[in-house]
Each structure stands twice: as structure tokens, then as C-alpha cells.
Amino acid sequence: MRCALVVSHCVLNQSVVVHGLERAIGAFPFVKQIPPQISLVQLPCPEFLHLGANRPGMTYAEYQALPGYHAYCRQLLQPTIQELVQLQADGVQLLGVLGIEDSPNCDLLKRPGVFMSIFEQLCQDNGLELPKLAVPVTYPENAAAFEQQLQQFLKSSD
């Protein structure tokens, strides 16, 4: 069976993270643990695309209140939603979405980030159900624990 995992942009590209908050060079190292038969669908990074590389760190409330930001995120997500709908229609099993814990935009579990809340709503509107997992704030210090959790997540989606 063909499978795909949706990932926050910075899972594969730490260069878009607010300067000084990067936790890896390039991609997170755990990406190498994802079986090669699982395709990765990379979400766009709304923070980087909307505010640029040298943006300040901002809170959930600041992104929530940013004029036009919700509409920007919806527009940015449309191609990805179309891609996921097409993949699912073509028989690809969507395993879930991997976010970033405590991100004002990409958290999925504690308080869904601004971007992920919009993504979840668009998924729901299009009949896409995606289990959720988030890269913990403690990664890479607790890399082994998260990598085990990720493998369980990928197996439970089979």
C-alpha cells in the first residue's frame, strides 16, 4: 500500500525557523528513521512566507491577531489540500500529520496553532481524517523516546 505522511515545513527545512530557535541543521535527524516507502507531503511555512526570514519570534496571540493572516493561511493551504484529496482518491493512505509542539502555528496537540487549526478545518471540510503527532520541545534531547513514539504512530496508522 502506498502511504504518505504530512509534515510541518520545518521538519524537513530548519532554515525557515526563527533564527536562534533551530534544533537541527537541514532536516530533523529522525526523518532518516521514516521508512523510505512512506512519501512525505511538506506543508508550507506560513511564518517564513508571510513575514520573512528575519521575523521576530511571535506568540500564538500575535499570529491570531495579525491582520489578514488567517486568509493568507487558507490560501497557502489550498494546493496542499488539493494534493491530499487527489492522493487519497488515488488510493494513497494518509498516515497523519506531524506538527511542532509549542509552535504558535504548527502545534497540534496542546493548543492547536493558528496554521494547523486552519489546516484541520480544511481537512475536515474535504473529508480528510489525519491522526496527529507533534515533535516535542525536548527533541533532540529526548530523540530516542520521540523516535520510538514516531515508529508507533506510523505503525498504528497501518
PDB file of C-alpha atoms in Angstrom:
ATOM      1  CA  MET A   1       0.000   0.000   0.000  1.00  0.00           C
ATOM      2  CA  ARG A   2       1.202   3.497  -0.842  1.00  0.00           C
ATOM      3  CA  CYS A   3       1.360   5.817   2.179  1.00  0.00           C
ATOM      4  CA  ALA A   4       2.050   9.468   2.870  1.00  0.00           C
ATOM      5  CA  LEU A   5       2.799  11.468   5.997  1.00  0.00           C
ATOM      6  CA  VAL A   6       2.083  15.207   6.120  1.00  0.00           C
ATOM      7  CA  VAL A   7       4.840  17.171   7.880  1.00  0.00           C
ATOM      8  CA  SER A   8       5.286  20.728   9.067  1.00  0.00           C
ATOM      9  CA  HIS A   9       7.701  22.545   6.794  1.00  0.00           C
ATOM     10  CA  CYS A  10      10.500  22.854   9.337  1.00  0.00           C
ATOM     11  CA  VAL A  11      10.627  19.083   9.860  1.00  0.00           C
ATOM     12  CA  LEU A  12      12.470  18.967   6.536  1.00  0.00           C
ATOM     13  CA  ASN A  13      13.862  22.508   6.459  1.00  0.00           C
ATOM     14  CA  GLN A  14      15.078  24.068   9.695  1.00  0.00           C
ATOM     15  CA  SER A  15      16.314  27.100   7.716  1.00  0.00           C
ATOM     16  CA  VAL A  16      12.818  28.635   7.917  1.00  0.00           C
ATOM     17  CA  VAL A  17      12.711  28.610  11.735  1.00  0.00           C
ATOM     18  CA  VAL A  18      13.053  31.905  13.632  1.00  0.00           C
ATOM     19  CA  HIS A  19      16.808  32.478  13.896  1.00  0.00           C
ATOM     20  CA  GLY A  20      18.165  31.075  17.136  1.00  0.00           C
ATOM     21  CA  LEU A  21      15.338  28.547  17.635  1.00  0.00           C
ATOM     22  CA  GLU A  22      16.601  25.926  15.171  1.00  0.00           C
ATOM     23  CA  ARG A  23      17.077  22.445  16.662  1.00  0.00           C
ATOM     24  CA  ALA A  24      18.858  20.854  13.696  1.00  0.00           C
ATOM     25  CA  ILE A  25      20.761  21.684  10.541  1.00  0.00           C
ATOM     26  CA  GLY A  26      18.680  20.944   7.468  1.00  0.00           C
ATOM     27  CA  ALA A  27      16.067  18.345   8.367  1.00  0.00           C
ATOM     28  CA  PHE A  28      15.396  16.873  11.793  1.00  0.00           C
ATOM     29  CA  PRO A  29      17.589  13.751  12.117  1.00  0.00           C
ATOM     30  CA  PHE A  30      14.576  11.486  12.838  1.00  0.00           C
ATOM     31  CA  VAL A  31      13.469  11.924   9.212  1.00  0.00           C
ATOM     32  CA  LYS A  32      16.064   9.257   8.345  1.00  0.00           C
ATOM     33  CA  GLN A  33      14.049   6.822  10.515  1.00  0.00           C
ATOM     34  CA  ILE A  34      10.899   7.199   8.392  1.00  0.00           C
ATOM     35  CA  PRO A  35      10.662   4.149   6.114  1.00  0.00           C
ATOM     36  CA  PRO A  36      11.532   5.030   2.507  1.00  0.00           C
ATOM     37  CA  GLN A  37       8.202   3.696   1.216  1.00  0.00           C
ATOM     38  CA  ILE A  38       6.369   6.494   3.081  1.00  0.00           C
ATOM     39  CA  SER A  39       6.034   9.643   0.992  1.00  0.00           C
ATOM     40  CA  LEU A  40       6.335  12.975   2.778  1.00  0.00           C
ATOM     41  CA  VAL A  41       3.992  15.847   1.995  1.00  0.00           C
ATOM     42  CA  GLN A  42       5.583  19.062   3.240  1.00  0.00           C
ATOM     43  CA  LEU A  43       3.258  21.815   4.409  1.00  0.00           C
ATOM     44  CA  PRO A  44       4.303  25.376   3.542  1.00  0.00           C
ATOM     45  CA  CYS A  45       5.714  27.582   6.306  1.00  0.00           C
ATOM     46  CA  PRO A  46       3.284  30.474   6.735  1.00  0.00           C
ATOM     47  CA  GLU A  47       5.538  32.376   9.136  1.00  0.00           C
ATOM     48  CA  PHE A  48       8.521  32.396   6.766  1.00  0.00           C
ATOM     49  CA  LEU A  49       6.469  33.096   3.643  1.00  0.00           C
ATOM     50  CA  HIS A  50       4.369  35.848   5.203  1.00  0.00           C
ATOM     51  CA  LEU A  51       6.928  37.613   7.410  1.00  0.00           C
ATOM     52  CA  GLY A  52      10.302  36.558   6.015  1.00  0.00           C
ATOM     53  CA  ALA A  53      13.488  35.031   7.320  1.00  0.00           C
ATOM     54  CA  ASN A  54      14.372  37.799   9.768  1.00  0.00           C
ATOM     55  CA  ARG A  55      10.999  37.930  11.517  1.00  0.00           C
ATOM     56  CA  PRO A  56      10.857  38.188  15.293  1.00  0.00           C
ATOM     57  CA  GLY A  57       9.575  35.317  17.369  1.00  0.00           C
ATOM     58  CA  MET A  58       5.836  35.800  17.872  1.00  0.00           C
ATOM     59  CA  THR A  59       3.218  34.221  20.115  1.00  0.00           C
ATOM     60  CA  TYR A  60       0.024  32.404  19.240  1.00  0.00           C
ATOM     61  CA  ALA A  61      -1.986  35.520  20.204  1.00  0.00           C
ATOM     62  CA  GLU A  62       0.143  37.741  17.954  1.00  0.00           C
ATOM     63  CA  TYR A  63      -0.367  35.440  14.942  1.00  0.00           C
ATOM     64  CA  GLN A  64      -4.053  35.081  15.804  1.00  0.00           C
ATOM     65  CA  ALA A  65      -4.443  38.884  15.721  1.00  0.00           C
ATOM     66  CA  LEU A  66      -2.236  39.522  12.657  1.00  0.00           C
ATOM     67  CA  PRO A  67      -4.448  41.259  10.046  1.00  0.00           C
ATOM     68  CA  GLY A  68      -5.123  39.049   7.017  1.00  0.00           C
ATOM     69  CA  TYR A  69      -3.122  36.137   8.400  1.00  0.00           C
ATOM     70  CA  HIS A  70      -5.997  33.632   8.575  1.00  0.00           C
ATOM     71  CA  ALA A  71      -6.961  34.315   4.961  1.00  0.00           C
ATOM     72  CA  TYR A  72      -3.303  34.053   3.950  1.00  0.00           C
ATOM     73  CA  CYS A  73      -3.007  30.644   5.645  1.00  0.00           C
ATOM     74  CA  ARG A  74      -6.191  29.362   3.963  1.00  0.00           C
ATOM     75  CA  GLN A  75      -4.906  30.471   0.567  1.00  0.00           C
ATOM     76  CA  LEU A  76      -1.479  28.958   1.240  1.00  0.00           C
ATOM     77  CA  LEU A  77      -3.038  25.615   2.220  1.00  0.00           C
ATOM     78  CA  GLN A  78      -5.288  25.201  -0.823  1.00  0.00           C
ATOM     79  CA  PRO A  79      -2.700  23.449  -3.048  1.00  0.00           C
ATOM     80  CA  THR A  80      -1.767  21.037  -0.237  1.00  0.00           C
ATOM     81  CA  ILE A  81      -5.412  20.206   0.453  1.00  0.00           C
ATOM     82  CA  GLN A  82      -5.918  19.561  -3.271  1.00  0.00           C
ATOM     83  CA  GLU A  83      -2.846  17.327  -3.276  1.00  0.00           C
ATOM     84  CA  LEU A  84      -4.074  15.324  -0.282  1.00  0.00           C
ATOM     85  CA  VAL A  85      -7.554  14.888  -1.766  1.00  0.00           C
ATOM     86  CA  GLN A  86      -6.001  13.673  -5.026  1.00  0.00           C
ATOM     87  CA  LEU A  87      -3.603  11.325  -3.232  1.00  0.00           C
ATOM     88  CA  GLN A  88      -6.415   9.807  -1.207  1.00  0.00           C
ATOM     89  CA  ALA A  89      -8.571   9.439  -4.331  1.00  0.00           C
ATOM     90  CA  ASP A  90      -5.641   7.638  -5.957  1.00  0.00           C
ATOM     91  CA  GLY A  91      -5.512   5.111  -3.108  1.00  0.00           C
ATOM     92  CA  VAL A  92      -2.672   6.601  -1.062  1.00  0.00           C
ATOM     93  CA  GLN A  93      -3.179   6.047   2.667  1.00  0.00           C
ATOM     94  CA  LEU A  94      -2.699   9.305   4.550  1.00  0.00           C
ATOM     95  CA  LEU A  95      -0.960   8.238   7.764  1.00  0.00           C
ATOM     96  CA  GLY A  96      -1.304  11.503   9.640  1.00  0.00           C
ATOM     97  CA  VAL A  97       0.238  14.885  10.199  1.00  0.00           C
ATOM     98  CA  LEU A  98       3.400  15.717  12.126  1.00  0.00           C
ATOM     99  CA  GLY A  99       3.440  19.143  13.770  1.00  0.00           C
ATOM    100  CA  ILE A 100       5.734  21.014  16.141  1.00  0.00           C
ATOM    101  CA  GLU A 101       4.922  21.168  19.858  1.00  0.00           C
ATOM    102  CA  ASP A 102       4.515  24.691  21.277  1.00  0.00           C
ATOM    103  CA  SER A 103       4.714  26.315  17.839  1.00  0.00           C
ATOM    104  CA  PRO A 104       2.299  29.246  17.550  1.00  0.00           C
ATOM    105  CA  ASN A 105       1.354  27.921  14.121  1.00  0.00           C
ATOM    106  CA  CYS A 106       2.199  24.229  13.922  1.00  0.00           C
ATOM    107  CA  ASP A 107       1.342  22.768  17.321  1.00  0.00           C
ATOM    108  CA  LEU A 108      -1.311  20.081  17.024  1.00  0.00           C
ATOM    109  CA  LEU A 109      -1.805  18.712  20.493  1.00  0.00           C
ATOM    110  CA  LYS A 110      -1.552  21.214  23.364  1.00  0.00           C
ATOM    111  CA  ARG A 111      -3.134  24.264  21.752  1.00  0.00           C
ATOM    112  CA  PRO A 112      -3.510  23.818  18.014  1.00  0.00           C
ATOM    113  CA  GLY A 113      -1.507  26.553  16.296  1.00  0.00           C
ATOM    114  CA  VAL A 114      -3.150  29.141  14.084  1.00  0.00           C
ATOM    115  CA  PHE A 115      -1.995  27.477  10.842  1.00  0.00           C
ATOM    116  CA  MET A 116      -2.775  23.938  11.995  1.00  0.00           C
ATOM    117  CA  SER A 117      -6.252  24.933  13.179  1.00  0.00           C
ATOM    118  CA  ILE A 118      -6.994  26.190   9.679  1.00  0.00           C
ATOM    119  CA  PHE A 119      -5.389  23.072   8.164  1.00  0.00           C
ATOM    120  CA  GLU A 120      -7.521  20.806  10.366  1.00  0.00           C
ATOM    121  CA  GLN A 121     -10.684  22.676   9.382  1.00  0.00           C
ATOM    122  CA  LEU A 122      -9.849  22.434   5.668  1.00  0.00           C
ATOM    123  CA  CYS A 123      -9.108  18.717   6.076  1.00  0.00           C
ATOM    124  CA  GLN A 124     -12.437  18.210   7.792  1.00  0.00           C
ATOM    125  CA  ASP A 125     -14.227  20.206   5.069  1.00  0.00           C
ATOM    126  CA  ASN A 126     -12.669  17.891   2.474  1.00  0.00           C
ATOM    127  CA  GLY A 127     -13.287  14.603   4.264  1.00  0.00           C
ATOM    128  CA  LEU A 128      -9.657  14.053   5.245  1.00  0.00           C
ATOM    129  CA  GLU A 129      -9.012  12.472   8.631  1.00  0.00           C
ATOM    130  CA  LEU A 130      -5.425  12.676   9.785  1.00  0.00           C
ATOM    131  CA  PRO A 131      -4.094  11.356  13.100  1.00  0.00           C
ATOM    132  CA  LYS A 132      -1.771  13.858  14.811  1.00  0.00           C
ATOM    133  CA  LEU A 133       1.672  13.775  16.355  1.00  0.00           C
ATOM    134  CA  ALA A 134       3.996  16.639  17.286  1.00  0.00           C
ATOM    135  CA  VAL A 135       7.763  16.864  17.545  1.00  0.00           C
ATOM    136  CA  PRO A 136       8.292  17.610  21.245  1.00  0.00           C
ATOM    137  CA  VAL A 137      10.065  20.678  22.539  1.00  0.00           C
ATOM    138  CA  THR A 138      12.562  18.278  24.131  1.00  0.00           C
ATOM    139  CA  TYR A 139      13.754  16.990  20.750  1.00  0.00           C
ATOM    140  CA  PRO A 140      16.684  16.333  20.163  1.00  0.00           C
ATOM    141  CA  GLU A 141      17.488  15.830  23.874  1.00  0.00           C
ATOM    142  CA  ASN A 142      14.878  13.033  24.042  1.00  0.00           C
ATOM    143  CA  ALA A 143      15.408  11.833  20.491  1.00  0.00           C
ATOM    144  CA  ALA A 144      15.159   8.110  21.266  1.00  0.00           C
ATOM    145  CA  ALA A 145      11.815   8.468  23.037  1.00  0.00           C
ATOM    146  CA  PHE A 146      10.325  10.537  20.225  1.00  0.00           C
ATOM    147  CA  GLU A 147      11.681   8.255  17.516  1.00  0.00           C
ATOM    148  CA  GLN A 148      10.018   5.306  19.260  1.00  0.00           C
ATOM    149  CA  GLN A 149       6.778   7.293  19.505  1.00  0.00           C
ATOM    150  CA  LEU A 150       7.019   8.146  15.790  1.00  0.00           C
ATOM    151  CA  GLN A 151       7.511   4.491  14.829  1.00  0.00           C
ATOM    152  CA  GLN A 152       4.438   3.547  16.921  1.00  0.00           C
ATOM    153  CA  PHE A 153       2.472   6.345  15.263  1.00  0.00           C
ATOM    154  CA  LEU A 154       3.416   5.137  11.799  1.00  0.00           C
ATOM    155  CA  LYS A 155       2.553   1.524  12.688  1.00  0.00           C
ATOM    156  CA  SER A 156      -0.780   2.423  14.276  1.00  0.00           C
ATOM    157  CA  SER A 157      -1.784   4.171  11.083  1.00  0.00           C
ATOM    158  CA  ASP A 158      -1.370   0.960   9.036  1.00  0.00           C
TER     159      ASP A 158
END
